[in-house]
Structure formats: C-alpha cells, structure tokens
C-alpha cells in the first residue's frame, strides 16, 4: 500500500508582478475571489483531501499569510460580543489546527523548483501534495481529492492536467499522454513551456501534484531551465526515468488567477455559484447593461 499523503506544500513566495500595483505591499495569494483569499481556497482543497500538515514557502512581504492562518482574538471577541456566531464559526473552520501549519522562506526568487526544494526539511522523507494557489479550481470533489483516489490506486507521482488551447501550451508545463483512462493514465514526458510545435499534447500541468520525496535530491542539483529558473518540471522529467507518473484529467475546470482575465472570470463564476450572491449580482449586472 502506498504511504499516506499527510503534508501539502504551498509555494507563496512569488512576486506577483502581473498584478502590480495591487501586489506591491500585499501578497498575490491574498487577492480575493468573492470574499476568500486565493490561498484559503487552496488550503480548503487540501483539507478536503485529508491533508494534516500545511507547509507554506513564503518570502519577504508575505507575513500577512501567516497572520491569516492564525487566530485574531480582537476580531473574534468583537464578533462574539455582537452575537455573530456564524461568522465566528466560519472563521474557525478556515484555520489549520494549532501546530498544523509550518512556514519557511524562499530567500531568492530562483523558480518553482527551488521553492519546492525549500520545503524539504519540513516535508521529510514522505510523499507530499503540492498546490499552486494561483490555480483555482471549480471542482466537486476538489481536484486534490480526485488525485488522492488515483494515488490510492497507483501510488507514485500524480499530476492533475486539463486541456488548453494550442496557443496556450507555451504558458504552462505540458505532459505527454500514455495508456489509461482520464482518472489515471501514464505520463510519458513533461516539458516546461514548450513551443506549440514541440508540445507532446495540449494537456497542461494545472498546479496540483502528489510527489515522492526523491524529487528533492534532483531539485538540489539546481539545474536552470526555462526562463533561467530551477524548474520543477525538469526535475520531474528526470524522476520519470525511475518512478511512475500518473496523469489525472480531473472533473472540473481551472481558473488561472495568475492572469487578470482568469482572475476576473473566477470572480464572476464563483459569485454566480454563491446562493447568497448570485441573484443580486445578476440583477446588478443587468441594471448596468453588462448582461
Ligand atoms: C508553473 C509550472 C507549470 C505549470 C504552471 C501552472 O509555472 O512550472 O508547469 O503549468 O505553474 O500554473 P508558472 O506559472 O510558475 O510559470
């Protein structure tokens, strides 16, 4: 039986240059879709999948993420004294339990592979989930939960994928598809941000992974890839010679909230999914002539 995945890593050190000036003093992971920060959605998804240890790889200007996942006594006291028990209860539910969250810093922006490597001491010698909080999913059950089902069947390394338009393959990591169904097929290759003519398929790596700890020693080599950065995809492409990688074409869709259009679309779609907001929001859009 495969070793259980208890730990999830959240790389949150990125500079967020695509959202300046919003992200000058505020981490991009704290941008909100409706009323929840992006990082909260990723943590919720991990918790739904059974994760018990939440490892955040942060950087300078990111202290507010640590505060977000802590108790806020003044606020809780005020909510309690005003009888806002539902809001209070919801705030409590969002938090990892005491001792379940760990924070470390990526001291230099050397790429995603380096950020993951920075988590090695906190993860130890066990499989772990990796969630890139920019990538927000509308999926029920959550994408990591769907991947856990594949992991329980096959073990090894699991990567969530979704089809993208051919013109978009050069913005993502792309996998080659081998035998097996959408719920778990064998991955034959991985390429980071290929030119459309070099892409092995149009299946993008959509920011959710279950990885074996052997990835850390490959990342330690610090080989630079696309964009001069230490790329996780390159290390995975080496590991695939020794270990199985399984692709999961999940049921759901991703919003790339690292792009303005993806982020704005997520806000509209997630608002429309909310029973308390959908109707008044639709009415307002109609009034404004947008719908
Ligand atoms: C990273 C990964 C890439 C993946 C993407 C998903 O790229 O390297 O393989 O497709 O996340 O968001 P980045 O967005 O950091 O350039």
PDB file of C-alpha atoms and ligand atoms in Angstrom:
ATOM      1  CA  UNK A   1       0.000   0.000   0.000  1.00  0.00           C
ATOM      2  CA  UNK A   2       1.208   3.498  -0.807  1.00  0.00           C
ATOM      3  CA  UNK A   3       2.356   5.719   2.037  1.00  0.00           C
ATOM      4  CA  UNK A   4      -0.396   8.162   3.023  1.00  0.00           C
ATOM      5  CA  UNK A   5      -0.080  11.796   1.878  1.00  0.00           C
ATOM      6  CA  UNK A   6      -0.361  13.920   5.019  1.00  0.00           C
ATOM      7  CA  UNK A   7       1.590  17.053   4.054  1.00  0.00           C
ATOM      8  CA  UNK A   8       0.849  19.734   1.473  1.00  0.00           C
ATOM      9  CA  UNK A   9       3.260  22.405   0.280  1.00  0.00           C
ATOM     10  CA  UNK A  10       2.038  25.818  -0.850  1.00  0.00           C
ATOM     11  CA  UNK A  11       4.650  27.925  -2.690  1.00  0.00           C
ATOM     12  CA  UNK A  12       3.637  31.511  -1.929  1.00  0.00           C
ATOM     13  CA  UNK A  13       6.864  33.438  -2.440  1.00  0.00           C
ATOM     14  CA  UNK A  14       6.153  34.747  -5.958  1.00  0.00           C
ATOM     15  CA  UNK A  15       6.399  38.495  -6.512  1.00  0.00           C
ATOM     16  CA  UNK A  16       3.054  38.847  -8.283  1.00  0.00           C
ATOM     17  CA  UNK A  17       4.388  41.299 -10.837  1.00  0.00           C
ATOM     18  CA  UNK A  18       1.412  40.692 -13.125  1.00  0.00           C
ATOM     19  CA  UNK A  19      -0.896  42.273 -10.530  1.00  0.00           C
ATOM     20  CA  UNK A  20       1.048  45.412  -9.696  1.00  0.00           C
ATOM     21  CA  UNK A  21       0.282  47.784  -8.059  1.00  0.00           C
ATOM     22  CA  UNK A  22      -2.220  45.586  -6.137  1.00  0.00           C
ATOM     23  CA  UNK A  23       0.599  43.266  -5.081  1.00  0.00           C
ATOM     24  CA  UNK A  24       3.189  45.893  -4.174  1.00  0.00           C
ATOM     25  CA  UNK A  25       2.619  45.523  -0.428  1.00  0.00           C
ATOM     26  CA  UNK A  26       0.131  42.633  -0.432  1.00  0.00           C
ATOM     27  CA  UNK A  27       0.870  39.032  -1.438  1.00  0.00           C
ATOM     28  CA  UNK A  28      -0.909  37.935  -4.618  1.00  0.00           C
ATOM     29  CA  UNK A  29      -2.148  34.882  -2.742  1.00  0.00           C
ATOM     30  CA  UNK A  30      -4.275  37.231  -0.620  1.00  0.00           C
ATOM     31  CA  UNK A  31      -6.185  38.548  -3.651  1.00  0.00           C
ATOM     32  CA  UNK A  32      -9.808  37.652  -3.106  1.00  0.00           C
ATOM     33  CA  UNK A  33     -12.188  35.722  -5.289  1.00  0.00           C
ATOM     34  CA  UNK A  34     -15.554  36.950  -3.993  1.00  0.00           C
ATOM     35  CA  UNK A  35     -14.649  37.094  -0.284  1.00  0.00           C
ATOM     36  CA  UNK A  36     -11.972  34.459   0.238  1.00  0.00           C
ATOM     37  CA  UNK A  37      -8.264  34.863  -0.474  1.00  0.00           C
ATOM     38  CA  UNK A  38      -6.790  32.553  -3.110  1.00  0.00           C
ATOM     39  CA  UNK A  39      -4.613  30.830  -0.515  1.00  0.00           C
ATOM     40  CA  UNK A  40      -7.691  29.960   1.535  1.00  0.00           C
ATOM     41  CA  UNK A  41      -9.244  28.081  -1.389  1.00  0.00           C
ATOM     42  CA  UNK A  42      -6.053  26.029  -1.780  1.00  0.00           C
ATOM     43  CA  UNK A  43      -5.932  25.220   1.936  1.00  0.00           C
ATOM     44  CA  UNK A  44      -9.619  24.224   1.892  1.00  0.00           C
ATOM     45  CA  UNK A  45      -8.971  21.934  -1.071  1.00  0.00           C
ATOM     46  CA  UNK A  46      -6.036  20.301   0.746  1.00  0.00           C
ATOM     47  CA  UNK A  47      -8.035  19.811   3.928  1.00  0.00           C
ATOM     48  CA  UNK A  48     -10.888  18.212   1.963  1.00  0.00           C
ATOM     49  CA  UNK A  49      -8.317  15.734   0.598  1.00  0.00           C
ATOM     50  CA  UNK A  50      -7.236  14.716   4.122  1.00  0.00           C
ATOM     51  CA  UNK A  51      -4.092  16.865   4.480  1.00  0.00           C
ATOM     52  CA  UNK A  52      -2.983  17.411   8.091  1.00  0.00           C
ATOM     53  CA  UNK A  53       0.221  19.443   7.715  1.00  0.00           C
ATOM     54  CA  UNK A  54       0.242  22.690   5.719  1.00  0.00           C
ATOM     55  CA  UNK A  55       3.701  23.933   4.678  1.00  0.00           C
ATOM     56  CA  UNK A  56       3.931  27.459   3.282  1.00  0.00           C
ATOM     57  CA  UNK A  57       7.041  28.532   1.394  1.00  0.00           C
ATOM     58  CA  UNK A  58       6.858  32.287   1.805  1.00  0.00           C
ATOM     59  CA  UNK A  59       9.120  35.243   1.100  1.00  0.00           C
ATOM     60  CA  UNK A  60       9.586  38.851   2.131  1.00  0.00           C
ATOM     61  CA  UNK A  61       6.296  40.843   2.324  1.00  0.00           C
ATOM     62  CA  UNK A  62       4.316  37.668   2.926  1.00  0.00           C
ATOM     63  CA  UNK A  63       3.898  37.801   6.720  1.00  0.00           C
ATOM     64  CA  UNK A  64       0.203  38.550   6.307  1.00  0.00           C
ATOM     65  CA  UNK A  65      -0.319  34.969   5.078  1.00  0.00           C
ATOM     66  CA  UNK A  66       0.909  33.683   8.434  1.00  0.00           C
ATOM     67  CA  UNK A  67      -1.420  36.132  10.177  1.00  0.00           C
ATOM     68  CA  UNK A  68      -4.317  34.986   8.022  1.00  0.00           C
ATOM     69  CA  UNK A  69      -3.910  31.433   9.310  1.00  0.00           C
ATOM     70  CA  UNK A  70      -3.737  32.497  12.948  1.00  0.00           C
ATOM     71  CA  UNK A  71      -6.403  33.368  15.481  1.00  0.00           C
ATOM     72  CA  UNK A  72      -7.383  37.022  15.682  1.00  0.00           C
ATOM     73  CA  UNK A  73      -8.576  37.453  19.255  1.00  0.00           C
ATOM     74  CA  UNK A  74      -9.756  41.045  18.969  1.00  0.00           C
ATOM     75  CA  UNK A  75     -11.897  40.223  15.928  1.00  0.00           C
ATOM     76  CA  UNK A  76     -13.242  37.038  17.490  1.00  0.00           C
ATOM     77  CA  UNK A  77     -14.117  38.871  20.703  1.00  0.00           C
ATOM     78  CA  UNK A  78     -15.935  41.590  18.743  1.00  0.00           C
ATOM     79  CA  UNK A  79     -17.886  39.071  16.654  1.00  0.00           C
ATOM     80  CA  UNK A  80     -18.831  37.121  19.792  1.00  0.00           C
ATOM     81  CA  UNK A  81     -19.970  40.242  21.655  1.00  0.00           C
ATOM     82  CA  UNK A  82     -22.136  41.197  18.660  1.00  0.00           C
ATOM     83  CA  UNK A  83     -23.720  37.743  18.528  1.00  0.00           C
ATOM     84  CA  UNK A  84     -22.243  36.973  15.094  1.00  0.00           C
ATOM     85  CA  UNK A  85     -21.811  33.311  15.902  1.00  0.00           C
ATOM     86  CA  UNK A  86     -21.995  32.111  12.284  1.00  0.00           C
ATOM     87  CA  UNK A  87     -19.157  34.368  11.088  1.00  0.00           C
ATOM     88  CA  UNK A  88     -17.147  33.330  14.127  1.00  0.00           C
ATOM     89  CA  UNK A  89     -17.700  29.654  13.450  1.00  0.00           C
ATOM     90  CA  UNK A  90     -16.757  30.086   9.764  1.00  0.00           C
ATOM     91  CA  UNK A  91     -13.515  31.861  10.680  1.00  0.00           C
ATOM     92  CA  UNK A  92     -12.615  28.992  12.993  1.00  0.00           C
ATOM     93  CA  UNK A  93     -13.288  26.425  10.278  1.00  0.00           C
ATOM     94  CA  UNK A  94     -10.880  28.120   7.864  1.00  0.00           C
ATOM     95  CA  UNK A  95      -7.886  27.682  10.184  1.00  0.00           C
ATOM     96  CA  UNK A  96      -5.462  24.780  10.291  1.00  0.00           C
ATOM     97  CA  UNK A  97      -5.428  23.412  13.836  1.00  0.00           C
ATOM     98  CA  UNK A  98      -2.708  24.572  16.236  1.00  0.00           C
ATOM     99  CA  UNK A  99       0.606  23.104  15.124  1.00  0.00           C
ATOM    100  CA  UNK A 100      -0.598  22.015  11.687  1.00  0.00           C
ATOM    101  CA  UNK A 101       0.904  24.954   9.761  1.00  0.00           C
ATOM    102  CA  UNK A 102       4.623  25.457   9.094  1.00  0.00           C
ATOM    103  CA  UNK A 103       6.311  28.373   7.368  1.00  0.00           C
ATOM    104  CA  UNK A 104       9.693  28.642   5.710  1.00  0.00           C
ATOM    105  CA  UNK A 105      11.138  31.262   3.386  1.00  0.00           C
ATOM    106  CA  UNK A 106      12.442  31.074  -0.126  1.00  0.00           C
ATOM    107  CA  UNK A 107      15.238  33.600   0.215  1.00  0.00           C
ATOM    108  CA  UNK A 108      15.784  34.209  -3.510  1.00  0.00           C
ATOM    109  CA  UNK A 109      13.324  34.022  -6.425  1.00  0.00           C
ATOM    110  CA  UNK A 110      15.036  31.124  -8.233  1.00  0.00           C
ATOM    111  CA  UNK A 111      11.897  29.418  -9.544  1.00  0.00           C
ATOM    112  CA  UNK A 112       9.199  26.953  -8.561  1.00  0.00           C
ATOM    113  CA  UNK A 113      11.620  24.026  -8.302  1.00  0.00           C
ATOM    114  CA  UNK A 114      13.725  25.974  -5.813  1.00  0.00           C
ATOM    115  CA  UNK A 115      10.630  26.964  -3.800  1.00  0.00           C
ATOM    116  CA  UNK A 116       9.634  23.297  -3.511  1.00  0.00           C
ATOM    117  CA  UNK A 117      13.185  22.345  -2.516  1.00  0.00           C
ATOM    118  CA  UNK A 118      12.991  24.937   0.301  1.00  0.00           C
ATOM    119  CA  UNK A 119      10.269  22.760   1.900  1.00  0.00           C
ATOM    120  CA  UNK A 120      12.449  19.614   2.070  1.00  0.00           C
ATOM    121  CA  UNK A 121      13.237  19.738   5.816  1.00  0.00           C
ATOM    122  CA  UNK A 122       9.607  20.331   6.718  1.00  0.00           C
ATOM    123  CA  UNK A 123       8.319  17.580   4.436  1.00  0.00           C
ATOM    124  CA  UNK A 124      10.956  14.947   5.253  1.00  0.00           C
ATOM    125  CA  UNK A 125      11.093  11.533   3.652  1.00  0.00           C
ATOM    126  CA  UNK A 126       7.430  11.144   2.722  1.00  0.00           C
ATOM    127  CA  UNK A 127       5.153  11.786  -0.258  1.00  0.00           C
ATOM    128  CA  UNK A 128       3.567  15.227  -0.312  1.00  0.00           C
ATOM    129  CA  UNK A 129       0.968  17.228  -2.175  1.00  0.00           C
ATOM    130  CA  UNK A 130       1.910  20.466  -3.900  1.00  0.00           C
ATOM    131  CA  UNK A 131      -0.695  23.138  -4.595  1.00  0.00           C
ATOM    132  CA  UNK A 132      -0.021  26.331  -6.549  1.00  0.00           C
ATOM    133  CA  UNK A 133      -2.585  28.759  -5.132  1.00  0.00           C
ATOM    134  CA  UNK A 134      -2.781  30.866  -8.332  1.00  0.00           C
ATOM    135  CA  UNK A 135      -4.625  27.969  -9.896  1.00  0.00           C
ATOM    136  CA  UNK A 136      -8.164  27.975  -8.556  1.00  0.00           C
ATOM    137  CA  UNK A 137     -10.497  25.085  -9.319  1.00  0.00           C
ATOM    138  CA  UNK A 138     -14.200  24.777  -9.656  1.00  0.00           C
ATOM    139  CA  UNK A 139     -14.450  21.057  -8.985  1.00  0.00           C
ATOM    140  CA  UNK A 140     -16.564  18.820  -6.747  1.00  0.00           C
ATOM    141  CA  UNK A 141     -14.976  16.850  -5.221  1.00  0.00           C
ATOM    142  CA  UNK A 142     -11.878  19.016  -5.168  1.00  0.00           C
ATOM    143  CA  UNK A 143      -9.034  18.266  -7.575  1.00  0.00           C
ATOM    144  CA  UNK A 144      -6.611  17.077  -4.885  1.00  0.00           C
ATOM    145  CA  UNK A 145      -9.307  14.708  -3.557  1.00  0.00           C
ATOM    146  CA  UNK A 146      -9.710  13.296  -7.095  1.00  0.00           C
ATOM    147  CA  UNK A 147      -5.929  12.877  -7.314  1.00  0.00           C
ATOM    148  CA  UNK A 148      -5.826  11.047  -3.961  1.00  0.00           C
ATOM    149  CA  UNK A 149      -8.170   8.446  -5.449  1.00  0.00           C
ATOM    150  CA  UNK A 150      -5.684   7.867  -8.277  1.00  0.00           C
ATOM    151  CA  UNK A 151      -2.797   7.822  -5.784  1.00  0.00           C
ATOM    152  CA  UNK A 152      -4.510   5.198  -3.653  1.00  0.00           C
ATOM    153  CA  UNK A 153      -4.838   3.041  -6.783  1.00  0.00           C
ATOM    154  CA  UNK A 154      -1.354   3.509  -8.283  1.00  0.00           C
ATOM    155  CA  UNK A 155       0.989   5.200  -5.763  1.00  0.00           C
ATOM    156  CA  UNK A 156       3.963   7.043  -7.274  1.00  0.00           C
ATOM    157  CA  UNK A 157       3.644  10.599  -8.535  1.00  0.00           C
ATOM    158  CA  UNK A 158       0.362  12.161  -9.669  1.00  0.00           C
ATOM    159  CA  UNK A 159      -0.174  15.262 -11.799  1.00  0.00           C
ATOM    160  CA  UNK A 160      -3.503  16.979 -12.479  1.00  0.00           C
ATOM    161  CA  UNK A 161      -3.992  18.020 -16.094  1.00  0.00           C
ATOM    162  CA  UNK A 162      -6.539  19.889 -18.179  1.00  0.00           C
ATOM    163  CA  UNK A 163      -6.760  20.561 -21.915  1.00  0.00           C
ATOM    164  CA  UNK A 164      -5.724  24.024 -23.101  1.00  0.00           C
ATOM    165  CA  UNK A 165      -5.965  25.712 -26.476  1.00  0.00           C
ATOM    166  CA  UNK A 166      -2.866  25.004 -28.611  1.00  0.00           C
ATOM    167  CA  UNK A 167      -1.913  28.694 -28.463  1.00  0.00           C
ATOM    168  CA  UNK A 168      -1.657  28.464 -24.665  1.00  0.00           C
ATOM    169  CA  UNK A 169       0.695  25.499 -24.340  1.00  0.00           C
ATOM    170  CA  UNK A 170       3.724  27.777 -24.150  1.00  0.00           C
ATOM    171  CA  UNK A 171       2.402  29.299 -20.892  1.00  0.00           C
ATOM    172  CA  UNK A 172       2.364  26.020 -18.947  1.00  0.00           C
ATOM    173  CA  UNK A 173       4.066  22.697 -18.334  1.00  0.00           C
ATOM    174  CA  UNK A 174       2.701  20.113 -20.769  1.00  0.00           C
ATOM    175  CA  UNK A 175       2.579  16.313 -20.397  1.00  0.00           C
ATOM    176  CA  UNK A 176       2.687  13.501 -22.935  1.00  0.00           C
ATOM    177  CA  UNK A 177      -0.205  11.054 -22.538  1.00  0.00           C
ATOM    178  CA  UNK A 178       0.313   7.291 -22.498  1.00  0.00           C
ATOM    179  CA  UNK A 179      -2.122   4.446 -21.800  1.00  0.00           C
ATOM    180  CA  UNK A 180      -5.005   4.603 -19.314  1.00  0.00           C
ATOM    181  CA  UNK A 181      -8.276   6.411 -18.666  1.00  0.00           C
ATOM    182  CA  UNK A 182      -8.790  10.072 -17.695  1.00  0.00           C
ATOM    183  CA  UNK A 183      -8.892   9.098 -13.983  1.00  0.00           C
ATOM    184  CA  UNK A 184      -5.320   7.785 -14.191  1.00  0.00           C
ATOM    185  CA  UNK A 185      -3.165   7.483 -17.306  1.00  0.00           C
ATOM    186  CA  UNK A 186       0.550   7.032 -17.586  1.00  0.00           C
ATOM    187  CA  UNK A 187       2.572  10.153 -18.316  1.00  0.00           C
ATOM    188  CA  UNK A 188       5.291   9.656 -20.886  1.00  0.00           C
ATOM    189  CA  UNK A 189       7.016  13.064 -20.827  1.00  0.00           C
ATOM    190  CA  UNK A 190       6.841  16.557 -19.325  1.00  0.00           C
ATOM    191  CA  UNK A 191       8.028  19.778 -20.921  1.00  0.00           C
ATOM    192  CA  UNK A 192       8.017  23.229 -19.358  1.00  0.00           C
ATOM    193  CA  UNK A 193       6.500  25.958 -21.535  1.00  0.00           C
ATOM    194  CA  UNK A 194       7.107  24.318 -24.925  1.00  0.00           C
ATOM    195  CA  UNK A 195       6.620  25.988 -28.286  1.00  0.00           C
ATOM    196  CA  UNK A 196       3.319  24.722 -29.746  1.00  0.00           C
ATOM    197  CA  UNK A 197       5.219  22.643 -32.315  1.00  0.00           C
ATOM    198  CA  UNK A 198       7.290  20.927 -29.576  1.00  0.00           C
ATOM    199  CA  UNK A 199       4.398  20.217 -27.184  1.00  0.00           C
ATOM    200  CA  UNK A 200       3.738  16.483 -26.621  1.00  0.00           C
ATOM    201  CA  UNK A 201      -0.039  17.213 -26.231  1.00  0.00           C
ATOM    202  CA  UNK A 202      -2.330  20.030 -25.139  1.00  0.00           C
ATOM    203  CA  UNK A 203      -2.633  18.722 -21.560  1.00  0.00           C
ATOM    204  CA  UNK A 204      -1.326  21.332 -19.165  1.00  0.00           C
ATOM    205  CA  UNK A 205       0.069  20.732 -15.722  1.00  0.00           C
ATOM    206  CA  UNK A 206      -2.521  22.631 -13.765  1.00  0.00           C
ATOM    207  CA  UNK A 207      -0.780  23.284 -10.480  1.00  0.00           C
ATOM    208  CA  UNK A 208      -1.655  20.218  -8.369  1.00  0.00           C
ATOM    209  CA  UNK A 209       0.851  17.433  -7.765  1.00  0.00           C
ATOM    210  CA  UNK A 210       1.444  14.467  -5.485  1.00  0.00           C
ATOM    211  CA  UNK A 211       5.183  13.858  -5.405  1.00  0.00           C
ATOM    212  CA  UNK A 212       7.595  11.376  -3.897  1.00  0.00           C
ATOM    213  CA  UNK A 213      10.429  12.772  -1.731  1.00  0.00           C
ATOM    214  CA  UNK A 214      13.118  11.657  -4.226  1.00  0.00           C
ATOM    215  CA  UNK A 215      12.271  14.861  -6.123  1.00  0.00           C
ATOM    216  CA  UNK A 216      14.207  16.870  -3.501  1.00  0.00           C
ATOM    217  CA  UNK A 217      17.644  15.460  -4.329  1.00  0.00           C
ATOM    218  CA  UNK A 218      17.036  16.192  -8.030  1.00  0.00           C
ATOM    219  CA  UNK A 219      15.980  19.763  -7.229  1.00  0.00           C
ATOM    220  CA  UNK A 220      19.091  20.147  -5.079  1.00  0.00           C
ATOM    221  CA  UNK A 221      21.193  19.967  -8.245  1.00  0.00           C
ATOM    222  CA  UNK A 222      19.859  23.420  -9.084  1.00  0.00           C
ATOM    223  CA  UNK A 223      19.802  22.941 -12.852  1.00  0.00           C
ATOM    224  CA  UNK A 224      18.412  26.034 -14.594  1.00  0.00           C
ATOM    225  CA  UNK A 225      15.721  25.561 -17.217  1.00  0.00           C
ATOM    226  CA  UNK A 226      13.097  27.712 -18.977  1.00  0.00           C
ATOM    227  CA  UNK A 227      13.425  31.393 -18.070  1.00  0.00           C
ATOM    228  CA  UNK A 228      16.755  30.699 -16.282  1.00  0.00           C
ATOM    229  CA  UNK A 229      14.811  29.268 -13.314  1.00  0.00           C
ATOM    230  CA  UNK A 230      15.092  25.988 -11.403  1.00  0.00           C
ATOM    231  CA  UNK A 231      12.066  24.252 -12.889  1.00  0.00           C
ATOM    232  CA  UNK A 232      10.075  21.595 -11.081  1.00  0.00           C
ATOM    233  CA  UNK A 233       9.018  20.147 -14.440  1.00  0.00           C
ATOM    234  CA  UNK A 234      12.655  19.477 -15.394  1.00  0.00           C
ATOM    235  CA  UNK A 235      13.296  17.575 -12.146  1.00  0.00           C
ATOM    236  CA  UNK A 236      10.115  15.546 -12.693  1.00  0.00           C
ATOM    237  CA  UNK A 237      11.264  14.761 -16.222  1.00  0.00           C
ATOM    238  CA  UNK A 238      14.400  13.179 -14.673  1.00  0.00           C
ATOM    239  CA  UNK A 239      12.464  11.346 -11.953  1.00  0.00           C
ATOM    240  CA  UNK A 240      10.143   9.771 -14.526  1.00  0.00           C
ATOM    241  CA  UNK A 241      13.047   7.519 -15.551  1.00  0.00           C
ATOM    242  CA  UNK A 242      12.899   5.921 -12.087  1.00  0.00           C
ATOM    243  CA  UNK A 243       9.314   6.316 -10.889  1.00  0.00           C
ATOM    244  CA  UNK A 244       5.798   6.216 -12.349  1.00  0.00           C
ATOM    245  CA  UNK A 245       3.977   9.463 -13.069  1.00  0.00           C
ATOM    246  CA  UNK A 246       0.211   9.232 -13.457  1.00  0.00           C
ATOM    247  CA  UNK A 247      -1.930  11.955 -15.022  1.00  0.00           C
ATOM    248  CA  UNK A 248      -5.423  12.738 -13.775  1.00  0.00           C
ATOM    249  CA  UNK A 249      -7.682  14.617 -16.165  1.00  0.00           C
ATOM    250  CA  UNK A 250      -9.941  15.815 -13.399  1.00  0.00           C
ATOM    251  CA  UNK A 251     -13.620  16.552 -13.467  1.00  0.00           C
ATOM    252  CA  UNK A 252     -13.795  20.349 -13.163  1.00  0.00           C
ATOM    253  CA  UNK A 253     -12.039  23.385 -14.547  1.00  0.00           C
ATOM    254  CA  UNK A 254      -9.238  25.674 -13.565  1.00  0.00           C
ATOM    255  CA  UNK A 255      -9.094  29.463 -13.402  1.00  0.00           C
ATOM    256  CA  UNK A 256      -5.549  30.725 -13.776  1.00  0.00           C
ATOM    257  CA  UNK A 257      -5.722  33.558 -11.265  1.00  0.00           C
ATOM    258  CA  UNK A 258      -2.134  34.483 -12.076  1.00  0.00           C
ATOM    259  CA  UNK A 259      -3.634  36.187 -15.125  1.00  0.00           C
ATOM    260  CA  UNK A 260      -6.019  39.122 -14.913  1.00  0.00           C
ATOM    261  CA  UNK A 261      -8.598  37.539 -17.209  1.00  0.00           C
ATOM    262  CA  UNK A 262      -8.571  34.241 -15.293  1.00  0.00           C
ATOM    263  CA  UNK A 263      -8.871  36.103 -12.004  1.00  0.00           C
ATOM    264  CA  UNK A 264     -11.776  38.272 -13.179  1.00  0.00           C
ATOM    265  CA  UNK A 265     -13.567  35.275 -14.712  1.00  0.00           C
ATOM    266  CA  UNK A 266     -13.137  33.359 -11.431  1.00  0.00           C
ATOM    267  CA  UNK A 267     -14.753  36.202  -9.521  1.00  0.00           C
ATOM    268  CA  UNK A 268     -17.791  36.195 -11.805  1.00  0.00           C
ATOM    269  CA  UNK A 269     -18.199  32.401 -11.862  1.00  0.00           C
ATOM    270  CA  UNK A 270     -17.637  31.925  -8.124  1.00  0.00           C
ATOM    271  CA  UNK A 271     -20.084  34.771  -7.381  1.00  0.00           C
ATOM    272  CA  UNK A 272     -22.682  33.113  -9.602  1.00  0.00           C
ATOM    273  CA  UNK A 273     -22.137  29.851  -7.684  1.00  0.00           C
ATOM    274  CA  UNK A 274     -22.961  31.513  -4.379  1.00  0.00           C
ATOM    275  CA  UNK A 275     -26.616  31.213  -3.376  1.00  0.00           C
ATOM    276  CA  UNK A 276     -26.393  34.405  -1.281  1.00  0.00           C
ATOM    277  CA  UNK A 277     -24.886  36.486  -4.109  1.00  0.00           C
ATOM    278  CA  UNK A 278     -25.943  35.073  -7.496  1.00  0.00           C
ATOM    279  CA  UNK A 279     -29.346  36.744  -7.798  1.00  0.00           C
ATOM    280  CA  UNK A 280     -28.496  40.258  -6.567  1.00  0.00           C
ATOM    281  CA  UNK A 281     -25.255  40.164  -8.607  1.00  0.00           C
ATOM    282  CA  UNK A 282     -27.097  39.159 -11.775  1.00  0.00           C
ATOM    283  CA  UNK A 283     -29.670  41.900 -11.179  1.00  0.00           C
ATOM    284  CA  UNK A 284     -26.915  44.488 -10.725  1.00  0.00           C
ATOM    285  CA  UNK A 285     -25.138  43.399 -13.919  1.00  0.00           C
ATOM    286  CA  UNK A 286     -28.424  43.624 -15.818  1.00  0.00           C
ATOM    287  CA  UNK A 287     -29.055  47.099 -14.415  1.00  0.00           C
ATOM    288  CA  UNK A 288     -25.597  48.134 -15.606  1.00  0.00           C
ATOM    289  CA  UNK A 289     -26.302  46.689 -19.079  1.00  0.00           C
ATOM    290  CA  UNK A 290     -23.446  44.173 -18.771  1.00  0.00           C
ATOM    291  CA  UNK A 291     -25.758  41.139 -19.127  1.00  0.00           C
TER     292      UNK A 291
HETATM  293  C1  LIG B   1       4.192  26.610 -13.058  1.00  0.00           C
HETATM  294  C2  LIG B   1       4.732  25.291 -13.579  1.00  0.00           C
HETATM  295  C3  LIG B   1       3.994  24.871 -14.838  1.00  0.00           C
HETATM  296  C4  LIG B   1       2.501  24.834 -14.583  1.00  0.00           C
HETATM  297  C5  LIG B   1       2.036  26.180 -14.034  1.00  0.00           C
HETATM  298  C6  LIG B   1       0.576  26.131 -13.615  1.00  0.00           C
HETATM  299  O1  LIG B   1       4.532  27.623 -13.982  1.00  0.00           O
HETATM  300  O2  LIG B   1       6.109  25.413 -13.804  1.00  0.00           O
HETATM  301  O3  LIG B   1       4.444  23.615 -15.242  1.00  0.00           O
HETATM  302  O4  LIG B   1       1.804  24.526 -15.777  1.00  0.00           O
HETATM  303  O5  LIG B   1       2.800  26.548 -12.871  1.00  0.00           O
HETATM  304  O6  LIG B   1       0.212  27.383 -13.147  1.00  0.00           O
HETATM  305  P1  LIG B   1       4.461  29.195 -13.580  1.00  0.00           P
HETATM  306  O7  LIG B   1       3.007  29.560 -13.570  1.00  0.00           O
HETATM  307  O8  LIG B   1       5.078  29.300 -12.224  1.00  0.00           O
HETATM  308  O9  LIG B   1       5.215  29.916 -14.643  1.00  0.00           O
END
